[in-house]
Amino acid sequence: MEEKNMRKKYLSVLIGMTLISLPYVTFGEGAETAQSNSDSSAPSATLADYVMDDLVITGQREKVLQGAYARNNTTFGLLGNRDVIDTPASAMVIGPRTVESFTASTLPLDKVLSVNPSIRMAGSNLHNDFTYRGIRSNGTSSLINGIPGLMTQFNAPTYAMDHIEFLDGPSGGYTGSAIQYESTAAGGMVNFVTKKAGDEPRLIYKQTFTGRSNMGEYIDVSKRFGAQKQWGVRVNAENLRGETGVKGERVNAASIYVNVDHKTTHHNTNLFMGYRDGEVENGMRWFKLGNVDTLPKAPSGKNNYSFDGMYKSTYGYILGLNHEQKLNKTTTLFFNGGLNHNNLDNNIMAKFSSYTLNNSNGDFNLEYQIGGTPQNTYYAQVGTRHEFGSPSVKHKVTVAFDKSWKQRESGITPNYNNGTNNFGVLGTGNLYTGLNQTSMPITKYRTGLAARQQMWGVTALDEISYKKWNLVLGVHHHSATTNNYNNKTGNLVSSNTSSSTSPTYALMYKPNDNWSIYGSHSEYFDAGTPVGNAYRNAGAILPPAKTKQNEIGVKYQNNGLLTTLSLFDIKMATNIVVNRTVAGNAGTWLLQDGADRHKGVEWTINGRLAKKWSVFGGAMYLNAKKEKTTGGRQDGTRVSAQPYWSGTVGVEYNPNAKWGLMTRMTYFGDSYIRNGASKLVNVPSYTVFDAGVRYKTKWKDSSAVFSLMAYNLFNKNYWMASRGDQVYVATPRTYMMSAQFEL
């Protein structure tokens, strides 16, 4: 704990030094800055920088749709930037206003991601889990500036992000290889794009208050340097402390991130790096079902089910580098790479992160375990892009090679207070009456090597354009090795080597500037799944799971409004939990058996409804069922925690330039999870509303923006189906107030 406090002191000093130096960094050389701003060679403010309420957007005006809740341009993996309507796949980009409105420090990451209807909420402040077209994902399956492996499962620096890009469906053929932890990228790609310096220097201070007592301070400073402003530096820092909307739950964090970019006519370089130290106290929200046939009534979202001593802390740093070098008019070389060193150094939690309900009255035992998962991830990709062809037929050929490395440790614990080395028991609890804790958890442990994974791959793509047609042909090959170790002895327990070749192809027809029609096929292979300690076959490595998707869709864009309708069919080899006895060893086993078939329809709408009205969101119908399981034992049953219908729609009204009024509705249909006897139990549907107001004014010669958000406006109590066969106690009504000043 002393080491933890020392890290916080160092980071607080660093942030303080940043605050002190900002006026000099931002506004030094004032005469020179003024002169360069008046230079006729500088980009026109009316074309490149413009103000949309309290947001300054750098780039072409039309790239951010009205309201700034979405953008109409995206990064199509290795094929580069383009408009969403020109992407032969289902794609969506949530804009800076969305990131700002739905990333309160006390809210899970999925609150903002679920603005995309492909994303369904499944996380908490402890884990950044979500499902993508019904497939479990988390931060480790996301990218930052196109680089995989920089996010963790436990925190996401969204305040340093400008916008978030989505490419639905398996995208390995467009992005390259990657290694995840307790998740997969088979459902789609989530790419966080960092904030970069605009043409004008900016210094922004923001103060937030959310939950019961959580106070946050944010600094955002940026400036461009050089005769042509070719260098840009943007620094974002965060310091937050206090209680969330759940009584007794606290989220504390301090972090700093820096983005440096350099642009010339021949190359484009971007460096993003940062450090974060965070902790969550008393964040318990997950439950499993024992032999319970009916889900108990949802308790109050304000209840806290954490035993005394429950605590999670993590710290680490990331670095990501992108570089493009233009050799001539037709050929470009590129590099994408990075590293992520993250240490979950304290994790005193419920057994496998959740309690097990013993009956429909809501009784459970306070079973717990401790540990840590230090992880190091590395990634490197090099490639070339070459354009050639005739005036009528044009080719863009991309070839890339990449490699990923990941090493993970896990906790080694002594005997718990019940005499076992599996888990401890601290007392009992009830959903409605609270906890009866009779002892305190042990806190000391050490870690040892648990797993090493490597994956290398090669991707080749040819994008062919002919008049109103666009054809993409691609192939991706990768080889992966997964090694599991005994974390006490360091001895190799199991190993698996696999390889796969996956085709990618898409065809798009664009009859005019407003419409596009497309069809696509994409595939994805993971590296194999190490079986965790929750199962009898712990230490085994399940075979790599292959995912295939076919999709057709149509897009329409006009007068600032962008909408997409798509139909998709995903087939994914699946791992299932089976109760059985092998050689006298009875219990639950994790096995690869059969496939999950996800057939769905997705609709998105973003942008301008009318002059003062903006809309964002969409809806998804998903029919997710199991097929080809051994003996047909689960054929035709619904995939756990996946409803048929879900969606979110938000509307903002701007009566004038100063005021903004917003509301959002989120619906999640009824679903099923399996209890301890593998019987399906219904989880009821729910509808939740958010609302907010924003006011822009002047405060002592500075631009100021005051905002108030209410999440779960009507304080609805409900169960959220989550993480397979678990349910999650909903977050209660939470207010967030903020005051932002541009100095």
XYZ file of C-alpha atoms in Angstrom:
743
model
C 0.000 0.000 0.000
C 2.914 2.351 0.718
C 4.212 1.748 -2.804
C 0.720 2.506 -4.151
C 0.538 5.785 -2.228
C 4.019 6.755 -3.423
C 2.977 6.197 -7.061
C -0.051 8.424 -6.508
C 2.125 11.166 -5.021
C 4.524 11.060 -7.972
C 1.653 11.159 -10.451
C -0.074 14.007 -8.600
C 3.173 15.997 -8.654
C 3.511 15.345 -12.398
C -0.036 16.537 -13.067
C 0.556 19.569 -10.839
C 3.727 20.465 -12.739
C 1.743 20.161 -15.960
C -0.852 22.592 -14.610
C 1.785 25.116 -13.564
C 3.621 24.995 -16.883
C 0.553 25.140 -19.112
C 0.256 28.925 -19.422
C 3.880 29.126 -20.570
C 3.661 26.193 -22.964
C 0.383 27.298 -24.488
C 0.705 31.033 -24.678
C 4.464 31.591 -24.718
C 5.890 33.290 -27.790
C 2.635 35.218 -28.031
C 3.829 37.608 -30.714
C 5.110 34.778 -32.853
C 1.856 32.882 -32.422
C -0.220 35.892 -33.367
C 1.914 36.485 -36.416
C 1.663 32.880 -37.564
C -2.102 32.932 -37.044
C -2.406 35.937 -39.329
C -0.247 34.306 -41.981
C -2.222 33.770 -45.149
C -0.593 30.359 -45.536
C -2.241 29.096 -42.350
C -5.363 26.970 -42.849
C -8.548 28.980 -43.114
C -10.482 29.002 -39.856
C -13.760 28.882 -41.747
C -12.758 25.656 -43.461
C -10.533 23.796 -41.008
C -11.448 24.937 -37.471
C -14.932 25.829 -36.459
C -16.855 25.965 -33.227
C -19.819 23.700 -32.567
C -21.072 24.816 -29.171
C -18.226 24.057 -26.756
C -16.430 21.697 -29.150
C -13.761 22.724 -31.607
C -13.492 20.234 -34.434
C -10.352 20.094 -36.524
C -10.851 18.893 -40.079
C -13.348 19.305 -42.834
C -16.686 20.628 -41.678
C -18.803 17.801 -43.054
C -16.924 15.055 -41.190
C -18.803 15.716 -37.929
C -22.559 15.363 -38.237
C -24.873 17.931 -36.667
C -24.792 17.681 -32.873
C -21.304 16.081 -32.912
C -22.757 12.780 -31.681
C -21.447 11.000 -34.786
C -19.044 11.391 -37.697
C -19.468 10.326 -41.296
C -15.851 9.344 -41.961
C -13.922 6.384 -40.581
C -10.740 4.326 -40.825
C -11.376 1.166 -42.846
C -8.552 -0.810 -41.269
C -5.457 -1.123 -43.472
C -7.346 0.354 -46.420
C -7.283 3.822 -44.860
C -9.645 6.739 -44.300
C -12.935 7.153 -46.142
C -16.533 8.179 -45.646
C -18.793 5.689 -43.870
C -21.039 5.533 -46.934
C -18.013 4.403 -48.988
C -17.191 1.520 -46.618
C -18.393 -1.908 -47.881
C -19.289 -3.070 -44.370
C -21.455 -1.933 -41.492
C -19.535 0.909 -39.834
C -20.322 3.674 -37.361
C -18.333 6.442 -35.692
C -19.515 8.058 -32.470
C -18.343 11.631 -32.194
C -16.837 13.866 -29.511
C -20.190 14.886 -28.031
C -21.079 11.234 -27.389
C -17.718 10.546 -25.758
C -18.160 13.633 -23.594
C -21.768 12.909 -22.569
C -21.591 9.217 -21.676
C -18.145 8.668 -20.147
C -18.632 9.800 -16.571
C -15.896 8.536 -14.258
C -18.374 6.362 -12.352
C -19.971 4.716 -15.408
C -18.864 1.549 -17.234
C -17.280 1.891 -20.678
C -20.268 0.206 -22.318
C -22.445 3.229 -21.485
C -20.820 5.134 -24.354
C -20.118 2.165 -26.641
C -23.781 1.087 -26.615
C -24.724 4.166 -28.643
C -23.826 1.761 -31.440
C -26.758 -0.722 -31.486
C -24.318 -3.588 -32.220
C -22.979 -3.123 -28.673
C -24.935 -4.414 -25.700
C -24.028 -3.467 -22.139
C -22.414 -6.160 -19.971
C -19.850 -4.382 -17.791
C -19.262 -2.506 -14.567
C -16.681 -0.215 -13.016
C -14.592 -3.341 -12.392
C -14.538 -4.674 -15.947
C -14.917 -3.010 -19.357
C -16.970 -5.901 -20.735
C -19.565 -5.628 -23.498
C -20.998 -7.797 -26.256
C -20.561 -7.016 -29.954
C -23.307 -8.556 -32.090
C -23.817 -10.960 -29.202
C -20.134 -11.941 -28.818
C -18.270 -11.139 -25.603
C -15.590 -8.447 -25.830
C -13.674 -6.145 -23.528
C -10.955 -3.512 -23.654
C -8.269 -5.997 -24.706
C -10.115 -6.587 -27.991
C -10.124 -2.857 -28.795
C -7.578 -0.711 -30.623
C -6.119 2.764 -30.095
C -5.258 4.572 -33.336
C -5.457 1.218 -35.119
C -3.008 -0.503 -32.722
C -4.301 -3.564 -30.801
C -3.290 -4.483 -27.276
C -3.079 -0.987 -25.754
C -6.351 -1.180 -23.822
C -6.877 -3.293 -20.710
C -9.905 -5.094 -19.331
C -10.117 -2.771 -16.355
C -9.877 0.848 -17.474
C -10.150 3.005 -20.576
C -8.773 6.570 -20.920
C -11.829 7.824 -22.818
C -11.260 11.429 -21.732
C -8.164 11.463 -23.996
C -10.168 10.170 -26.992
C -11.783 12.292 -29.686
C -14.028 9.690 -31.290
C -14.623 5.937 -31.457
C -14.838 3.911 -34.677
C -16.728 0.647 -35.147
C -16.379 -1.894 -37.952
C -18.998 -4.582 -37.400
C -18.213 -8.263 -37.813
C -14.896 -10.170 -37.943
C -12.280 -7.655 -39.075
C -8.954 -9.495 -38.881
C -8.756 -9.418 -42.670
C -8.832 -5.606 -42.551
C -6.712 -4.937 -39.441
C -4.293 -7.835 -38.906
C -3.590 -10.192 -35.985
C -4.105 -9.540 -32.278
C -4.253 -11.332 -28.921
C -7.050 -10.718 -26.405
C -7.679 -11.667 -22.776
C -11.020 -13.201 -21.722
C -12.616 -11.845 -24.892
C -12.561 -11.932 -28.668
C -12.712 -9.413 -31.502
C -14.912 -11.733 -33.576
C -17.965 -9.485 -33.148
C -16.301 -6.408 -34.587
C -13.587 -3.791 -34.268
C -13.642 -0.919 -31.752
C -10.976 1.694 -32.484
C -10.406 4.628 -30.114
C -8.946 7.678 -31.893
C -6.954 10.039 -29.691
C -7.334 13.795 -29.389
C -4.790 15.730 -31.444
C -3.708 19.359 -31.435
C -5.760 21.688 -33.628
C -4.454 24.738 -35.453
C -5.110 27.096 -32.523
C -3.595 26.738 -29.018
C -6.130 25.621 -26.407
C -6.144 25.350 -22.629
C -9.240 23.716 -21.141
C -9.976 23.000 -17.492
C -12.955 20.848 -16.527
C -14.372 20.067 -13.093
C -16.897 17.248 -12.602
C -19.058 16.023 -9.750
C -20.825 12.689 -10.101
C -22.445 10.055 -7.915
C -22.473 10.742 -4.193
C -19.129 12.493 -3.865
C -16.880 11.726 -6.833
C -14.889 14.824 -7.832
C -12.939 14.927 -11.077
C -10.440 17.404 -12.512
C -9.401 17.340 -16.163
C -6.819 19.346 -18.074
C -6.626 19.484 -21.874
C -3.852 21.610 -23.408
C -2.679 21.644 -27.009
C -0.523 23.640 -29.391
C 1.053 23.299 -32.816
C 4.674 24.274 -33.490
C 6.873 24.953 -36.493
C 6.739 27.353 -39.421
C 3.986 25.292 -41.053
C 2.568 24.035 -37.752
C 3.801 20.590 -38.656
C 4.305 19.567 -35.004
C 1.378 19.130 -32.643
C 1.319 18.339 -28.914
C -1.781 17.626 -26.850
C -1.706 16.748 -23.148
C -4.694 15.371 -21.217
C -4.581 14.760 -17.469
C -7.126 13.389 -15.004
C -7.479 13.329 -11.236
C -10.637 11.948 -9.631
C -11.632 10.742 -6.189
C -14.834 9.809 -4.439
C -17.994 7.770 -4.084
C -20.150 6.670 -7.019
C -23.949 6.435 -7.084
C -23.662 3.114 -5.221
C -23.297 3.630 -1.489
C -19.754 2.817 -0.374
C -18.349 2.245 -3.865
C -15.401 4.516 -4.643
C -13.504 5.138 -7.874
C -10.114 6.857 -7.603
C -7.745 7.489 -10.498
C -4.930 9.718 -11.692
C -3.503 9.649 -15.198
C -1.765 11.656 -17.878
C -1.649 11.080 -21.660
C 0.325 12.866 -24.362
C -0.273 12.839 -28.117
C 2.472 14.133 -30.434
C 1.953 14.312 -34.191
C 4.174 15.446 -37.049
C 2.908 16.019 -40.584
C 4.699 16.900 -43.810
C 3.921 16.329 -47.464
C 5.863 13.046 -47.351
C 5.154 11.532 -43.970
C 2.667 11.422 -41.122
C 3.711 10.334 -37.619
C 1.681 10.030 -34.419
C 2.925 9.069 -30.955
C 0.500 8.425 -28.087
C 1.701 7.565 -24.592
C 0.447 7.715 -21.050
C 0.288 6.398 -17.505
C -2.716 5.617 -15.300
C -3.100 4.601 -11.669
C -6.620 3.573 -10.675
C -8.549 1.775 -7.983
C -12.103 0.656 -7.267
C -13.239 0.032 -3.715
C -16.337 -2.073 -3.024
C -17.417 -2.575 -6.630
C -19.312 -5.879 -6.346
C -22.346 -6.132 -8.711
C -22.313 -9.632 -10.315
C -24.275 -12.773 -9.416
C -24.585 -16.326 -10.697
C -27.532 -18.637 -10.138
C -27.217 -21.879 -8.206
C -30.163 -24.256 -8.485
C -32.495 -21.262 -8.732
C -35.307 -21.667 -11.253
C -36.681 -18.114 -11.023
C -34.633 -14.943 -10.901
C -35.333 -13.019 -7.683
C -36.817 -9.536 -7.920
C -34.227 -6.925 -8.854
C -32.883 -5.182 -5.729
C -32.197 -1.480 -5.380
C -29.342 -0.311 -7.566
C -28.024 1.693 -4.619
C -27.252 -1.463 -2.631
C -23.623 -2.418 -2.195
C -22.771 -6.118 -1.908
C -19.064 -5.729 -1.291
C -17.579 -7.298 1.805
C -15.252 -5.182 3.935
C -11.837 -5.297 2.304
C -12.967 -5.734 -1.317
C -10.510 -3.769 -3.413
C -9.108 -3.647 -6.943
C -6.155 -1.511 -8.045
C -4.223 -1.338 -11.279
C -1.479 0.781 -12.778
C 0.511 0.830 -15.978
C 1.635 2.682 -19.055
C 1.012 2.450 -22.789
C 2.816 3.661 -25.877
C 1.606 3.579 -29.475
C 3.363 4.751 -32.643
C 1.937 5.192 -36.158
C 4.095 6.231 -39.089
C 3.390 6.571 -42.812
C 6.164 7.377 -45.278
C 5.205 8.317 -48.815
C 7.912 7.095 -51.204
C 6.277 8.558 -54.299
C 2.828 9.374 -55.644
C 1.750 5.727 -55.664
C 3.643 3.914 -52.892
C 3.484 4.313 -49.111
C 5.241 2.433 -46.327
C 3.673 2.247 -42.864
C 4.383 1.061 -39.325
C 1.991 0.559 -36.404
C 3.253 -0.662 -33.063
C 3.016 -0.314 -29.339
C 3.281 -1.781 -25.875
C 1.109 -2.031 -22.806
C 2.532 -2.774 -19.360
C -0.333 -3.181 -16.903
C -0.291 -4.538 -13.366
C -3.501 -5.484 -11.605
C -1.628 -5.502 -8.312
C -4.598 -5.906 -5.958
C -7.720 -7.909 -6.687
C -9.638 -8.907 -3.565
C -12.914 -10.027 -5.077
C -15.861 -12.396 -4.963
C -15.129 -15.945 -6.115
C -14.536 -15.686 -9.873
C -15.918 -12.107 -9.629
C -19.478 -13.090 -8.616
C -21.577 -14.493 -5.778
C -23.844 -17.510 -6.339
C -27.500 -17.103 -5.366
C -28.615 -20.164 -3.385
C -32.383 -19.665 -3.616
C -35.119 -17.385 -4.929
C -35.104 -15.473 -1.621
C -31.763 -13.931 -2.616
C -29.445 -15.673 -0.123
C -25.773 -16.180 -0.948
C -22.434 -16.962 0.697
C -19.607 -14.430 0.826
C -17.146 -16.568 -1.114
C -14.011 -14.717 -2.144
C -10.558 -15.033 -3.638
C -7.516 -12.808 -4.113
C -4.880 -12.458 -6.787
C -3.375 -10.280 -9.468
C -2.757 -10.400 -13.200
C 0.308 -8.422 -14.314
C 0.290 -8.391 -18.124
C 2.681 -7.184 -20.810
C 1.532 -6.862 -24.415
C 3.572 -5.913 -27.479
C 2.563 -5.390 -31.102
C 4.375 -4.485 -34.327
C 3.104 -4.186 -37.907
C 4.926 -3.131 -41.081
C 3.456 -2.883 -44.540
C 3.171 -1.140 -47.867
C 0.328 0.342 -49.869
C 0.619 0.713 -53.640
C -1.833 2.301 -56.095
C -1.882 1.571 -59.816
C -4.232 0.901 -62.727
C -5.847 2.521 -65.736
C -8.118 5.582 -65.842
C -11.176 3.314 -65.589
C -9.915 0.527 -63.288
C -7.878 1.434 -60.202
C -6.148 -0.853 -57.708
C -5.001 -0.179 -54.165
C -2.913 -3.127 -52.973
C -1.934 -3.399 -49.311
C 0.401 -5.992 -47.807
C 1.170 -6.050 -44.072
C 3.109 -8.277 -41.668
C 2.486 -8.205 -37.926
C 3.350 -9.926 -34.668
C 1.771 -9.873 -31.202
C 3.270 -10.967 -27.892
C 1.462 -11.310 -24.573
C 2.672 -12.515 -21.175
C 0.393 -12.848 -18.165
C 0.934 -13.745 -14.524
C -1.694 -14.869 -12.037
C -1.992 -14.860 -8.263
C -0.552 -17.565 -6.007
C -2.484 -17.620 -2.760
C -1.942 -19.399 0.562
C -4.704 -21.379 2.238
C -7.852 -19.347 2.854
C -9.541 -19.183 6.228
C -11.612 -22.274 5.426
C -8.479 -24.386 4.923
C -8.599 -24.596 1.127
C -6.487 -22.945 -1.562
C -9.445 -22.395 -3.900
C -11.535 -19.719 -2.190
C -12.469 -18.368 1.204
C -15.777 -17.728 2.978
C -16.374 -14.538 4.977
C -20.031 -14.955 5.946
C -23.434 -14.771 4.288
C -25.567 -12.214 2.501
C -28.997 -11.445 1.122
C -30.021 -9.269 -1.831
C -32.505 -7.280 0.254
C -31.219 -7.302 3.845
C -27.467 -6.955 3.271
C -24.353 -8.784 4.457
C -23.412 -10.699 7.591
C -19.613 -10.707 7.476
C -17.882 -12.720 10.193
C -14.217 -12.397 9.176
C -11.857 -10.320 7.065
C -10.177 -11.457 3.845
C -6.507 -12.263 3.635
C -4.658 -9.780 1.460
C -1.153 -11.126 0.857
C -0.275 -13.065 -2.249
C 2.380 -13.341 -4.912
C 2.175 -13.904 -8.643
C 3.788 -16.301 -11.066
C 3.924 -16.853 -14.805
C 0.572 -18.205 -16.060
C 0.567 -17.858 -19.856
C 2.555 -16.733 -22.865
C 1.052 -16.180 -26.293
C 2.506 -15.203 -29.640
C 0.811 -14.592 -32.954
C 2.274 -13.529 -36.267
C 0.340 -12.863 -39.451
C 0.347 -11.562 -42.985
C -2.508 -9.696 -44.653
C -2.959 -8.918 -48.352
C -5.766 -6.733 -49.719
C -6.621 -5.472 -53.187
C -9.260 -2.756 -53.464
C -10.486 -2.435 -57.053
C -12.546 0.552 -58.204
C -14.469 0.680 -61.473
C -16.967 3.479 -62.114
C -19.691 3.029 -59.470
C -18.369 -0.322 -58.272
C -15.869 -1.146 -55.548
C -14.476 -4.649 -54.941
C -12.235 -5.742 -52.058
C -10.378 -9.062 -52.219
C -8.187 -10.137 -49.336
C -6.587 -12.991 -47.469
C -5.162 -13.171 -43.962
C -2.919 -15.908 -42.583
C -1.664 -16.211 -39.049
C 0.109 -18.681 -36.805
C -0.368 -18.678 -33.028
C 1.260 -20.360 -30.047
C -0.299 -20.486 -26.580
C 1.590 -21.830 -23.551
C 0.070 -22.361 -20.097
C 2.291 -22.575 -17.011
C 1.975 -23.693 -13.414
C 2.240 -20.317 -11.702
C 3.809 -21.849 -8.584
C 6.608 -23.801 -10.276
C 6.900 -22.049 -13.640
C 6.655 -25.424 -15.405
C 4.880 -25.692 -18.750
C 1.481 -27.366 -18.300
C 0.034 -27.298 -21.812
C 0.821 -25.867 -25.217
C -1.041 -25.355 -28.453
C 0.146 -24.186 -31.882
C -2.334 -23.372 -34.616
C -2.549 -21.590 -37.931
C -5.337 -20.392 -40.163
C -5.983 -18.775 -43.515
C -9.073 -16.585 -43.757
C -10.477 -14.922 -46.892
C -12.102 -11.493 -46.942
C -14.156 -10.043 -49.778
C -16.700 -7.287 -50.268
C -18.589 -5.703 -53.160
C -20.186 -2.253 -53.108
C -22.313 -0.418 -55.667
C -22.837 3.324 -55.309
C -25.475 4.587 -57.780
C -25.040 8.200 -56.600
C -23.543 10.243 -53.772
C -26.468 9.510 -51.435
C -26.788 5.738 -51.680
C -24.532 2.689 -51.408
C -25.352 -1.025 -51.451
C -22.874 -3.671 -50.327
C -22.321 -7.332 -49.542
C -19.352 -8.780 -47.659
C -17.770 -11.911 -46.207
C -15.217 -11.875 -43.390
C -13.627 -14.394 -41.028
C -11.731 -14.466 -37.762
C -9.579 -16.992 -35.853
C -8.447 -16.613 -32.255
C -5.334 -18.115 -30.674
C -7.079 -20.739 -28.556
C -8.629 -20.309 -25.113
C -6.726 -21.186 -21.905
C -9.204 -22.735 -19.436
C -9.377 -20.838 -16.154
C -9.482 -22.104 -12.585
C -13.286 -22.008 -12.454
C -13.440 -25.311 -14.372
C -12.350 -28.901 -13.728
C -10.164 -28.912 -16.838
C -8.225 -25.826 -15.707
C -4.919 -25.441 -17.524
C -6.130 -26.993 -20.774
C -6.104 -24.960 -23.990
C -9.205 -25.179 -26.148
C -8.784 -25.180 -29.953
C -8.911 -21.839 -31.791
C -12.464 -20.753 -32.544
C -13.281 -19.748 -36.109
C -15.899 -17.114 -36.887
C -17.488 -16.458 -40.296
C -19.851 -13.635 -41.214
C -21.893 -12.845 -44.306
C -23.537 -9.428 -44.491
C -25.551 -7.303 -46.890
C -26.590 -3.710 -46.345
C -27.681 -0.370 -47.699
C -26.633 3.143 -46.618
C -28.228 6.522 -47.201
C -26.770 9.961 -46.534
C -28.349 13.313 -47.282
C -28.535 16.772 -45.757
C -26.455 15.829 -42.705
C -28.305 12.580 -41.919
C -26.637 9.146 -42.220
C -28.517 5.867 -41.823
C -27.608 2.210 -42.423
C -29.667 -0.984 -42.619
C -27.786 -4.305 -42.594
C -28.540 -8.026 -42.375
C -25.860 -10.352 -41.013
C -25.306 -14.050 -40.374
C -22.461 -15.049 -38.016
C -21.358 -18.598 -37.272
C -18.841 -19.031 -34.473
C -17.321 -22.143 -32.903
C -18.288 -21.927 -29.269
C -17.097 -22.970 -25.838
C -19.817 -24.275 -23.536
C -20.023 -25.159 -19.849
C -20.919 -28.810 -19.236
C -21.678 -30.568 -15.948
C -20.130 -34.029 -16.060
C -17.898 -36.558 -14.293
C -14.588 -37.721 -15.761
C -12.559 -40.369 -13.879
C -14.397 -39.502 -10.694
C -13.798 -35.769 -11.158
C -17.289 -34.257 -11.061
C -18.115 -30.624 -11.750
C -18.268 -28.035 -14.501
C -16.033 -28.328 -17.564
C -15.366 -25.807 -20.306
C -15.416 -27.499 -23.716
C -15.513 -26.430 -27.346
C -18.717 -27.899 -28.678
C -20.887 -26.906 -31.626
C -21.419 -23.354 -32.803
C -23.321 -20.181 -32.016
C -25.371 -18.878 -34.952
C -26.132 -15.156 -34.763
C -28.600 -13.945 -37.390
C -29.605 -10.338 -37.162
C -30.834 -7.061 -38.575
C -29.240 -3.771 -37.572
C -30.315 -0.188 -38.182
C -28.416 2.985 -37.307
C -29.355 6.637 -37.678
C -27.176 9.651 -36.905
C -27.098 13.356 -37.667
C -29.575 16.042 -38.597
C -33.324 15.576 -38.138
C -34.112 19.255 -38.563
C -32.347 22.575 -38.192
C -32.252 22.432 -34.387
C -32.736 18.699 -33.879
C -30.092 15.937 -33.926
C -30.497 12.169 -33.539
C -28.139 9.295 -32.728
C -28.426 5.552 -32.128
C -30.293 2.646 -33.680
C -31.694 -0.825 -33.007
C -30.728 -4.470 -33.476
C -32.691 -7.707 -33.816
C -30.531 -10.724 -32.964
C -31.577 -14.366 -33.178
C -28.638 -16.083 -31.455
C -28.968 -19.837 -31.019
C -26.761 -22.890 -30.592
C -26.358 -25.594 -33.196
C -24.391 -28.802 -33.840
C -23.714 -29.495 -30.160
C -22.787 -33.056 -29.157
C -25.877 -35.238 -29.217
C -27.929 -32.126 -29.941
C -28.043 -31.430 -26.197
C -28.218 -27.656 -26.628
C -29.276 -27.324 -30.275
C -31.858 -24.606 -30.815
C -31.440 -23.035 -27.381
C -30.834 -19.314 -27.179
C -27.328 -18.051 -26.489
C -27.098 -16.879 -22.884
C -27.786 -13.222 -22.085
C -28.784 -12.282 -25.651
C -32.288 -10.851 -26.217
C -33.981 -10.717 -29.580
C -34.387 -6.929 -29.510
C -32.255 -4.096 -28.168
C -31.553 -0.520 -29.114
C -30.817 3.025 -28.097
C -32.026 6.309 -29.555
C -31.034 9.791 -28.447
C -32.303 13.210 -29.496
C -30.807 16.644 -28.873
C -32.598 19.960 -29.276
C -30.642 23.233 -29.600
C -33.042 26.191 -29.280
C -30.104 28.564 -29.778
C -26.310 28.608 -29.746
C -26.157 28.599 -25.932
C -28.497 25.796 -24.922
C -28.580 22.068 -25.639
C -31.210 19.640 -24.327
C -30.675 15.892 -24.767
C -32.463 12.668 -23.896
C -31.620 9.033 -24.602
C -33.682 5.845 -24.328
C -32.072 2.391 -24.072
C -34.084 -0.831 -24.417
C -32.880 -4.382 -23.699
C -35.320 -7.227 -24.353
C -35.850 -10.272 -22.174
C -33.162 -12.959 -22.340
C -32.108 -16.196 -20.673
C -29.154 -17.358 -18.626
C -28.327 -20.836 -17.305
C -28.441 -21.725 -13.623
C -26.142 -24.189 -11.848
C -28.120 -27.115 -13.254
C -27.894 -25.720 -16.830
C -31.595 -24.837 -16.792
C -32.621 -21.658 -18.625
C -33.856 -18.831 -16.394
C -35.598 -15.749 -17.783
C -34.114 -12.273 -17.284
C -36.819 -9.588 -17.801
C -36.512 -6.727 -20.274
C -35.826 -3.160 -19.213
C -36.010 0.390 -20.564
C -33.793 3.148 -19.177
C -33.776 6.886 -19.875
C -30.943 9.414 -19.630
C -31.317 13.177 -19.929
C -29.064 16.200 -19.933
C -28.816 19.944 -20.383
C -25.847 22.034 -21.503
C -25.351 25.807 -21.333
C -22.578 27.792 -22.991
C -21.632 31.278 -21.834
C -18.745 33.594 -20.954
C -17.115 33.592 -17.521
C -14.612 36.379 -16.864
C -13.583 36.599 -20.525
C -13.323 32.811 -20.834
C -15.621 30.470 -22.718
C -17.509 28.309 -20.247
C -19.809 25.324 -20.591
C -21.980 24.085 -17.726
C -23.751 20.750 -18.037
C -25.941 18.427 -16.008
C -26.555 14.771 -16.916
C -28.889 12.269 -15.259
C -28.242 8.599 -16.049
C -31.074 6.134 -15.330
C -33.290 9.176 -14.903
C -36.233 7.358 -13.289
C -33.997 5.263 -11.004
C -35.193 1.953 -12.410
C -34.129 -1.223 -10.603
C -33.406 -4.114 -12.953
C -31.182 -7.093 -13.651
C -28.817 -6.850 -16.584
C -27.864 -10.141 -18.261
C -24.092 -10.088 -18.407
C -20.922 -12.101 -19.078
C -22.648 -15.284 -20.208
C -24.551 -16.884 -17.335
C -24.398 -13.982 -14.891
C -26.634 -11.079 -13.953
C -25.577 -7.622 -12.902
C -27.318 -5.280 -10.461
C -28.127 -2.138 -12.433
C -26.468 1.195 -11.754
C -28.842 3.538 -9.865
C -29.784 7.029 -10.965
C -26.546 8.960 -11.166
C -26.070 12.686 -11.721
C -23.039 14.278 -13.291
C -22.434 18.016 -13.112
C -19.538 19.607 -14.954
C -18.066 23.045 -15.524
C -15.602 23.524 -18.370
C -13.528 26.658 -18.945
C -11.353 27.500 -21.926
C -8.658 29.783 -20.533
